[in-house]
Coordinates of C-alpha atoms in Angstrom, one line a residue:
X1152 CA 0.0 0.0 0.0
X1153 CA 1.4 3.4 -1.0
X1154 CA 2.1 6.0 1.6
X1155 CA 2.6 9.7 1.3
X1156 CA 5.1 11.0 3.9
X1157 CA 6.3 14.5 4.5
X1158 CA 9.8 14.7 5.8
X1159 CA 12.1 17.6 6.7
X1160 CA 15.7 17.0 5.9
X1161 CA 18.8 19.2 6.3
X1162 CA 21.4 18.7 3.5
X1163 CA 24.3 20.6 2.2
X1164 CA 25.0 21.0 -1.6
X1165 CA 27.8 22.9 -3.4
X1166 CA 26.7 25.4 -6.0
X1167 CA 28.2 25.3 -9.5
X1168 CA 30.3 28.3 -8.6
X1169 CA 31.7 26.6 -5.5
X1170 CA 32.6 23.5 -7.5
X1171 CA 34.3 25.6 -10.1
X1172 CA 36.4 27.4 -7.4
X1173 CA 37.4 24.1 -5.8
X1174 CA 38.6 22.7 -9.1
X1175 CA 40.5 25.8 -9.9
X1176 CA 42.1 25.9 -6.5
X1177 CA 43.6 22.4 -6.6
X1178 CA 45.3 22.7 -10.0
X1179 CA 48.9 23.9 -10.0
X1180 CA 50.0 27.0 -11.8
X1181 CA 51.4 25.0 -14.8
X1182 CA 47.9 23.8 -15.6
X1183 CA 46.1 27.1 -15.0
X1184 CA 46.8 28.5 -18.4
X1185 CA 45.4 25.4 -20.1
X1186 CA 42.3 25.5 -17.9
X1187 CA 41.7 29.2 -18.9
X1188 CA 42.1 28.4 -22.6
X1189 CA 39.6 25.6 -22.2
X1190 CA 37.1 27.9 -20.6
X1191 CA 37.6 30.5 -23.3
X1192 CA 36.9 27.9 -26.0
X1193 CA 33.5 27.0 -24.5
X1194 CA 32.6 30.6 -23.5
X1195 CA 33.0 33.3 -26.2
X1196 CA 32.0 36.0 -23.6
X1197 CA 35.4 35.4 -21.9
X1198 CA 38.6 36.7 -23.5
X1199 CA 42.1 37.8 -22.6
X1200 CA 43.1 41.4 -22.3
X1201 CA 42.8 44.4 -20.1
X1202 CA 40.2 47.2 -20.4
X1203 CA 39.7 50.4 -18.5
X1204 CA 36.6 50.4 -16.4
X1205 CA 34.7 53.1 -14.5
X1206 CA 31.5 51.5 -13.2
X1207 CA 30.9 48.4 -11.1
X1208 CA 28.9 45.4 -12.2
X1209 CA 25.9 44.2 -10.2
X1210 CA 23.9 41.1 -10.8
X1211 CA 20.7 43.0 -10.0
X1212 CA 21.4 45.4 -12.9
X1213 CA 20.8 42.6 -15.5
X1214 CA 17.3 41.7 -16.6
X1215 CA 15.8 38.3 -16.1
X1216 CA 14.2 37.1 -19.4
X1217 CA 12.5 34.1 -18.1
X1218 CA 9.0 35.8 -18.3
X1219 CA 7.4 36.5 -21.6
X1220 CA 5.3 39.3 -20.0
X1221 CA 8.3 41.2 -18.8
X1222 CA 10.2 40.7 -22.0
X1223 CA 11.2 44.0 -23.7
X1224 CA 10.0 46.2 -20.9
X1225 CA 13.5 47.1 -19.5
X1226 CA 16.6 47.9 -21.5
X1227 CA 19.7 45.8 -21.0
X1228 CA 22.9 47.7 -20.6
X1229 CA 26.0 45.8 -21.6
X1230 CA 28.1 48.2 -19.6
X1231 CA 26.7 46.5 -16.5
X1232 CA 28.8 43.5 -17.5
X1233 CA 31.8 45.3 -19.0
X1234 CA 32.5 48.3 -16.7
X1235 CA 33.5 46.4 -13.6
X1236 CA 36.8 47.6 -12.2
X1237 CA 37.4 44.3 -10.4
X1238 CA 36.6 42.2 -13.5
X1239 CA 37.3 43.9 -16.7
X1240 CA 40.6 45.4 -15.6
X1241 CA 41.3 42.5 -13.2
X1242 CA 45.0 41.8 -12.8
X1243 CA 46.4 39.5 -10.1
X1244 CA 49.3 40.1 -7.9
X1245 CA 52.6 38.8 -9.0
X1246 CA 52.5 40.1 -12.6
X1247 CA 56.0 41.2 -13.5
X1248 CA 55.2 43.2 -16.6
X1249 CA 53.6 40.5 -18.6
X1250 CA 56.8 39.4 -20.3
X1251 CA 55.9 37.1 -23.1
X1252 CA 58.9 34.9 -22.4
X1253 CA 57.6 34.3 -18.8
X1254 CA 54.4 33.0 -20.3
X1255 CA 56.1 30.2 -22.2
X1256 CA 56.1 26.9 -20.3
X1257 CA 59.7 25.5 -20.0
X1258 CA 59.6 22.1 -21.7
X1259 CA 62.4 19.7 -22.3
X1260 CA 62.1 17.4 -25.3
X1261 CA 63.6 13.9 -25.4
X1262 CA 63.1 10.7 -27.3
X1263 CA 61.5 7.8 -25.4
X1264 CA 63.3 4.6 -24.5
X1265 CA 61.2 2.6 -27.1
X1266 CA 62.1 5.1 -29.9
X1267 CA 65.7 4.9 -29.0
X1268 CA 65.8 1.1 -29.1
X1269 CA 63.8 1.0 -32.4
X1270 CA 66.4 3.3 -34.0
X1271 CA 69.2 1.0 -32.9
X1272 CA 67.2 -2.0 -34.2
X1273 CA 67.1 -0.5 -37.7
X1274 CA 70.9 -0.5 -37.9
X1275 CA 71.1 -4.3 -37.6
X1276 CA 71.1 -6.5 -40.7
X1277 CA 68.0 -8.5 -39.9
X1278 CA 65.6 -10.3 -42.1
X1279 CA 61.9 -9.7 -41.9
X1280 CA 61.2 -12.4 -39.3
X1281 CA 64.1 -11.3 -37.0
X1282 CA 63.0 -7.7 -37.3
X1283 CA 59.4 -8.6 -36.3
X1284 CA 60.8 -10.6 -33.3
X1285 CA 63.0 -7.6 -32.4
X1286 CA 60.0 -5.2 -32.4
X1287 CA 58.0 -7.6 -30.2
X1288 CA 60.9 -7.9 -27.7
X1289 CA 61.4 -4.1 -27.6
X1290 CA 57.6 -3.7 -27.0
X1291 CA 57.9 -6.1 -24.1
X1292 CA 60.6 -4.1 -22.3
X1293 CA 59.4 -2.5 -19.1
X1294 CA 60.0 1.1 -18.2
X1295 CA 63.0 0.2 -16.1
X1296 CA 64.7 -1.7 -19.0
X1297 CA 63.9 -5.3 -18.1
X1298 CA 62.1 -8.1 -20.1
X1299 CA 60.0 -9.9 -17.5
X1300 CA 57.8 -11.8 -19.9
X1301 CA 58.8 -15.4 -20.6
X1302 CA 60.2 -16.1 -24.0
X1303 CA 57.6 -18.8 -24.5
X1304 CA 54.8 -16.2 -24.0
X1305 CA 56.5 -13.9 -26.5
X1306 CA 56.5 -16.7 -29.0
X1307 CA 52.8 -17.2 -28.5
X1308 CA 52.2 -13.5 -28.9
X1309 CA 54.1 -13.5 -32.2
X1310 CA 52.1 -16.5 -33.4
X1311 CA 48.7 -15.1 -32.5
X1312 CA 49.2 -11.3 -33.2
X1313 CA 51.8 -11.3 -36.0
X1314 CA 51.2 -14.8 -37.5
X1315 CA 54.9 -15.4 -37.1
X1316 CA 55.9 -19.0 -36.0
X1317 CA 59.2 -19.0 -34.1
X1318 CA 61.0 -20.8 -31.3
X1319 CA 62.5 -19.7 -28.0
X1320 CA 66.0 -20.2 -29.4
X1321 CA 65.3 -17.8 -32.3
X1322 CA 63.8 -15.2 -29.9
X1323 CA 66.8 -15.5 -27.6
X1324 CA 69.2 -15.0 -30.5
X1325 CA 67.5 -11.7 -31.3
X1326 CA 67.4 -10.8 -27.6
X1327 CA 71.2 -11.1 -27.3
X1328 CA 71.5 -8.6 -30.1
X1329 CA 69.2 -6.2 -28.3
X1330 CA 71.2 -6.6 -25.2
X1331 CA 74.1 -5.0 -27.0
X1332 CA 72.1 -1.8 -27.4
X1333 CA 72.5 1.4 -25.3
X1334 CA 71.9 1.9 -22.5
X1335 CA 74.1 -1.0 -21.2
X1336 CA 72.1 -3.7 -19.4
X1337 CA 68.9 -3.1 -21.5
X1338 CA 66.8 -6.2 -22.2
X1339 CA 68.0 -8.2 -19.1
X1340 CA 65.6 -10.7 -17.6
X1341 CA 66.8 -10.2 -14.0
X1342 CA 69.2 -8.1 -12.0
X1343 CA 72.2 -10.4 -12.1
X1344 CA 71.9 -10.6 -15.9
X1345 CA 71.6 -6.8 -16.1
X1346 CA 74.8 -6.3 -14.0
X1347 CA 76.7 -8.9 -16.1
X1348 CA 75.7 -7.2 -19.3
X1349 CA 77.2 -3.9 -18.0
X1350 CA 80.4 -5.6 -16.8
X1351 CA 80.9 -7.2 -20.2
X1352 CA 81.5 -3.7 -21.6
X1353 CA 84.1 -2.8 -19.1
X1354 CA 87.8 -3.4 -19.4
X1355 CA 88.4 -7.1 -18.6
X1356 CA 90.9 -6.8 -15.8
X1357 CA 91.2 -8.7 -12.5
X1358 CA 88.7 -6.5 -10.7
X1359 CA 86.1 -6.9 -13.4
X1360 CA 86.5 -10.6 -13.6
X1361 CA 86.2 -10.9 -9.8
X1362 CA 83.0 -8.7 -9.9
X1363 CA 81.5 -11.1 -12.6
X1364 CA 82.3 -14.2 -10.4
X1365 CA 80.7 -12.5 -7.4
X1366 CA 77.5 -11.9 -9.3
X1367 CA 77.4 -15.4 -10.9
X1368 CA 78.4 -17.5 -7.9
X1369 CA 77.7 -15.4 -4.8
X1370 CA 74.9 -12.9 -5.7
X1371 CA 72.8 -13.9 -2.7
X1372 CA 75.7 -13.3 -0.3
X1373 CA 76.5 -10.0 -2.0
X1374 CA 72.9 -8.7 -1.6
X1375 CA 73.1 -9.6 2.1
X1376 CA 76.5 -8.0 2.4
X1377 CA 78.1 -11.1 3.8
X1378 CA 81.5 -9.9 2.6
X1379 CA 83.6 -12.2 4.8
X1380 CA 82.0 -15.3 3.2
X1381 CA 82.7 -13.9 -0.3
X1382 CA 86.3 -13.2 0.7
X1383 CA 86.9 -16.7 2.0
X1384 CA 85.1 -18.3 -1.0
X1385 CA 87.3 -16.6 -3.6
X1386 CA 90.4 -16.4 -1.5
X1387 CA 91.1 -12.7 -2.2
X1388 CA 92.4 -9.9 -0.1
X1389 CA 90.1 -7.3 1.5
X1390 CA 91.4 -4.6 -0.8
X1391 CA 90.7 -6.7 -3.9
X1392 CA 87.2 -7.5 -2.7
X1393 CA 86.5 -3.8 -1.9
X1394 CA 87.5 -2.8 -5.5
X1395 CA 85.2 -5.4 -7.0
X1396 CA 82.3 -4.4 -4.7
X1397 CA 82.9 -0.7 -5.7
X1398 CA 82.6 -1.6 -9.4
X1399 CA 79.3 -3.5 -8.8
X1400 CA 77.6 -0.9 -6.7
X1401 CA 78.3 1.8 -9.4
X1402 CA 76.4 -0.2 -12.0
X1403 CA 72.9 0.9 -13.0
X1404 CA 70.2 -1.5 -11.7
X1405 CA 67.5 0.2 -13.8
X1406 CA 69.1 0.9 -17.3
X1407 CA 65.8 2.0 -18.7
X1408 CA 65.2 4.7 -16.0
X1409 CA 66.9 7.5 -17.9
X1410 CA 65.2 7.0 -21.2
X1411 CA 61.8 5.7 -20.2
X1412 CA 58.5 7.4 -20.0
X1413 CA 57.0 10.2 -22.0
X1414 CA 59.0 12.1 -24.5
X1415 CA 57.8 15.3 -23.0
X1416 CA 59.3 16.3 -19.7
X1417 CA 57.8 19.1 -17.7
X1418 CA 59.7 21.0 -15.2
X1419 CA 58.3 22.1 -11.8
X1420 CA 57.0 25.7 -11.9
X1421 CA 56.6 27.3 -8.5
X1422 CA 53.3 28.9 -7.6
X1423 CA 54.8 31.4 -5.2
X1424 CA 58.0 33.5 -5.3
X1425 CA 59.5 34.3 -1.9
X1426 CA 62.4 36.8 -1.6
X1427 CA 64.3 38.2 1.4
X1428 CA 64.7 42.0 1.2
X1429 CA 67.1 42.9 4.1
X1430 CA 65.4 40.5 6.5
X1431 CA 61.8 41.3 5.2
X1432 CA 60.2 38.4 3.4
X1433 CA 58.4 39.5 0.2
X1434 CA 55.7 37.1 -1.2
X1435 CA 54.2 37.2 -4.6
X1436 CA 52.3 34.9 -6.9
X1437 CA 54.0 33.5 -10.0
X1438 CA 53.1 35.7 -12.9
X1439 CA 51.3 32.8 -14.5
X1440 CA 48.7 33.2 -11.8
X1441 CA 48.0 36.6 -13.1
X1442 CA 46.0 36.3 -16.4
X1443 CA 44.4 39.3 -18.0
X1444 CA 40.7 38.3 -18.3
X1445 CA 37.7 40.4 -19.2
X1446 CA 34.2 40.2 -20.5
X1447 CA 34.0 40.4 -24.3
X1448 CA 32.8 43.8 -25.6
X1449 CA 31.8 42.2 -28.9
X1450 CA 28.6 41.0 -27.2
X1451 CA 27.5 44.6 -26.9
X1452 CA 26.5 44.5 -30.6
X1453 CA 24.0 41.8 -29.8
X1454 CA 22.4 43.9 -27.1
X1455 CA 22.5 46.9 -29.5
X1456 CA 20.6 44.9 -32.0
X1457 CA 18.0 44.1 -29.4
X1458 CA 17.7 47.7 -28.4
X1459 CA 17.2 49.0 -31.9
X1460 CA 14.9 46.2 -33.1
X1461 CA 11.2 47.0 -33.4
X1462 CA 10.3 43.3 -33.7
X1463 CA 10.6 41.7 -30.3
X1464 CA 10.3 38.1 -31.4
X1465 CA 10.9 35.0 -29.3
X1466 CA 14.1 34.0 -31.2
X1467 CA 15.7 37.3 -30.3
X1468 CA 14.7 36.8 -26.7
X1469 CA 16.4 33.4 -26.7
X1470 CA 19.5 34.9 -28.2
X1471 CA 19.7 37.6 -25.5
X1472 CA 19.1 35.0 -22.8
X1473 CA 22.0 32.8 -24.2
X1474 CA 24.3 35.9 -24.2
X1475 CA 23.3 36.7 -20.6
X1476 CA 24.1 33.1 -19.5
X1477 CA 27.5 33.3 -21.1
X1478 CA 28.2 36.7 -19.5
X1479 CA 27.2 35.4 -16.1
X1480 CA 29.4 32.3 -16.6
X1481 CA 32.4 34.5 -17.6
X1482 CA 31.9 36.6 -14.5
X1483 CA 31.7 33.6 -12.3
X1484 CA 34.9 32.2 -13.8
X1485 CA 36.8 35.5 -13.2
X1486 CA 35.5 35.6 -9.7
X1487 CA 36.7 32.1 -9.1
X1488 CA 40.2 33.0 -10.4
X1489 CA 40.2 36.0 -8.0
X1490 CA 39.2 33.7 -5.1
X1491 CA 41.9 31.3 -6.0
X1492 CA 44.5 34.0 -5.9
X1493 CA 43.3 35.3 -2.5
X1494 CA 43.2 31.8 -1.0
X1495 CA 46.7 31.0 -2.3
X1496 CA 48.1 34.1 -0.8
X1497 CA 46.4 33.8 2.6
X1498 CA 47.5 30.2 2.9
X1499 CA 51.1 30.9 1.9
X1500 CA 51.3 34.0 4.2
X1501 CA 50.2 31.8 7.1
X1502 CA 52.8 29.2 6.3
X1503 CA 55.5 31.9 6.2
X1504 CA 54.3 33.2 9.6
X1505 CA 54.6 29.7 11.1
X1506 CA 58.0 28.8 9.5
X1507 CA 59.5 32.3 9.5
X1508 CA 62.9 31.3 10.8
X1509 CA 63.3 28.6 8.2
X1510 CA 62.5 31.0 5.3
X1511 CA 65.1 33.5 6.7
X1512 CA 67.9 31.0 7.0
X1513 CA 66.9 27.8 5.1
X1514 CA 68.0 25.7 8.1
X1515 CA 65.8 22.5 8.3
X1516 CA 66.4 22.4 12.0
X1517 CA 64.4 25.6 12.3
X1518 CA 61.2 24.0 10.9
X1519 CA 58.4 24.1 13.5
X1520 CA 55.7 21.4 13.9
X1521 CA 52.8 22.4 11.7
X1522 CA 49.6 20.5 10.6
X1523 CA 46.8 21.5 8.2
X1524 CA 44.6 22.4 11.1
X1525 CA 47.0 25.1 12.3
X1526 CA 46.8 26.9 9.0
X1527 CA 43.1 26.4 8.6
X1528 CA 42.4 27.9 12.0
X1529 CA 44.7 30.8 11.3
X1530 CA 43.1 31.8 8.0
X1531 CA 39.6 30.8 9.0
X1532 CA 39.1 28.2 6.2
X1533 CA 38.3 24.6 6.1
X1534 CA 41.1 22.0 6.4
X1535 CA 40.1 20.5 3.0
X1536 CA 40.8 23.9 1.4
X1537 CA 44.3 24.1 2.9
X1538 CA 44.9 20.5 1.9
X1539 CA 44.1 21.3 -1.7
X1540 CA 46.5 24.1 -1.7
X1541 CA 49.3 22.2 0.1
X1542 CA 49.1 19.1 -2.0
X1543 CA 49.6 20.7 -5.4
X1544 CA 51.6 23.9 -5.0
X1545 CA 55.2 24.8 -4.6
X1546 CA 57.2 27.9 -3.5
X1547 CA 60.5 29.2 -4.8
X1548 CA 62.8 30.5 -2.1
X1549 CA 66.5 31.5 -2.1
X1550 CA 67.3 28.0 -0.9
X1551 CA 65.4 26.1 -3.7
X1552 CA 61.9 25.1 -4.7
X1553 CA 59.8 23.4 -2.0
X1554 CA 56.4 21.8 -2.3
X1555 CA 54.1 23.3 0.4
X1556 CA 53.5 19.9 1.9
X1557 CA 57.2 19.8 2.8
X1558 CA 56.5 22.3 5.6
X1559 CA 53.8 20.2 7.3
X1560 CA 55.0 17.8 9.9
X1561 CA 54.0 16.4 13.3
X1562 CA 55.6 17.3 16.5
X1563 CA 58.0 15.3 18.7
X1564 CA 58.1 16.1 22.4
X1565 CA 61.5 17.3 23.8
X1566 CA 62.9 17.5 27.3
X1567 CA 62.5 21.2 27.3
X1568 CA 58.7 20.8 27.0
X1569 CA 58.5 22.1 23.5
X1570 CA 57.6 20.2 20.3
X1571 CA 60.2 19.7 17.6
X1572 CA 59.2 19.1 14.0
X1573 CA 59.5 15.5 12.8
X1574 CA 61.4 16.8 9.8
X1575 CA 63.9 18.3 12.2
X1576 CA 64.3 14.9 13.9
X1577 CA 64.7 13.3 10.5
X1578 CA 67.4 15.8 9.6
X1579 CA 69.4 15.0 12.8
X1580 CA 68.8 11.2 12.3
X1581 CA 70.3 11.5 8.8
X1582 CA 73.3 13.4 10.2
X1583 CA 73.9 10.7 12.8
X1584 CA 73.9 8.0 10.1
X1585 CA 76.1 10.0 7.7
X1586 CA 78.7 10.3 10.5
X1587 CA 78.6 6.6 11.6
X1588 CA 81.4 4.2 11.0
X1589 CA 80.5 2.2 7.8
X1590 CA 82.3 -0.8 9.2
X1591 CA 80.1 -0.8 12.3
X1592 CA 76.8 0.9 11.4
X1593 CA 74.5 2.0 14.2
X1594 CA 71.4 0.0 15.0
X1595 CA 68.0 1.6 15.5
X1596 CA 68.3 1.1 19.2
X1597 CA 71.6 3.0 19.4
X1598 CA 70.2 5.8 17.2
X1599 CA 67.2 6.0 19.6
X1600 CA 69.6 6.4 22.6
X1601 CA 71.6 9.1 20.8
X1602 CA 68.4 11.0 19.9
X1603 CA 67.2 10.7 23.5
X1604 CA 70.5 12.1 24.7
X1605 CA 69.9 15.1 22.4
X1606 CA 66.6 15.7 24.2
X1607 CA 64.2 14.1 21.6
X1608 CA 61.7 11.7 23.3
X1609 CA 61.5 9.2 20.5
X1610 CA 60.9 5.4 20.4
X1611 CA 62.8 2.8 18.4
X1612 CA 59.9 2.0 16.2
X1613 CA 59.6 5.7 15.3
X1614 CA 63.4 5.8 14.4
X1615 CA 62.7 2.8 12.1
X1616 CA 59.8 4.6 10.5
X1617 CA 61.7 7.8 9.9
X1618 CA 64.7 5.8 8.5
X1619 CA 62.5 4.0 6.1
X1620 CA 60.9 7.3 5.0
X1621 CA 64.4 8.6 4.3
X1622 CA 65.1 5.5 2.2
X1623 CA 68.0 4.5 4.5
X1624 CA 68.5 0.7 4.8
X1625 CA 69.0 -1.2 8.1
X1626 CA 72.4 -1.3 9.7
X1627 CA 73.4 -4.6 8.2
X1628 CA 72.8 -3.3 4.7
X1629 CA 74.7 -0.1 5.4
X1630 CA 77.9 -2.0 6.3
X1631 CA 80.9 -1.5 4.0
X1632 CA 84.4 -3.0 3.9

């Protein structure tokens, strides 16, 4: 049986303008220009350029054309849209004169690993079948330079996709040719084979031959740094073993790393520029955050045509309504850009206030504990808003370019009763490990005691966590001869 209920619910929904602002806020500066061009393509009422303005736009000044009875009673003034000092002539902070060179995105061009290998394949005197096998093998190479697919599977791929019947022996023969390509070690099926391929290209002296024997016969002991076992097994001196180990550790375990990926490499572009003027920190937005945007004046002709027309038909009404929608959308977009600028500046200014000593000296030990909630409370915004800014923006300082999330860290209690930044503790931990004896590396327990002696109340498991975050191996794997 159907029932008719009346319920009162409280819900929260984002307006289209709020959604637009959130999307604009989270994109980095390097993507802002593309986003603006995309908006201009779909909205002809939005265009680039500056224009002098003398009056202020108000939504209440525009006429609502939804009602046929009211249509044509009031005149529409395009100046309500155009003459807005904050919109038409809107220019963000951080513009340094609009230098055209500054607007060009720095892009480095390079060929991909696959293209590089295909070029080298073309220089081999191969028949059609071998060339097809070579193409299949190169296509099976992972981004780090390894072939992890079984040769039998590659043979099946050739049979089904290329209609080429071959054997594993024929595939391996072509594979050996590819393994002579640059970079050295390419096309290896595992790490030992990759290292051996690189050693084969070195001068074949006693040290190289010993390094090859270590990889072939004692690779497991080598990875575990059981050097005394290796020394006894090959009956060599400590100095000879050290030379061979030095050769091995200088080899490239990922030969495809330098040439893999996309051909287009995009550099990091900072969103903020921070300078130190005689002890005074000066913050500005990158000039790419300062686009010249305005409402298109060409749309005034459409309104003029309406004003001068004696025939007020429905099609003309629809046209004017369409134009008004586009004008509103353009205004909303420019307002969202302005909100983005203000939010970025307020967030960065708050971060500078918290980390003022670091920005003056660049000393990591000066970093204070700071979490998203601290900044959100300081600027009176939601944590999610601060998170969107921190996760996708970077600042250029006199000490380098830092992502904003670099400055956020938890606090560690000290004997003085104050909190120290976890990044500060990591910095000290790294210094301790850098100064340790490589013959007798410090264990996590010893590092814990040393940090406690320095006044940092930290547990061993926290030391292990920070060490792993710094990509520092355990003491056993840090041991050297």
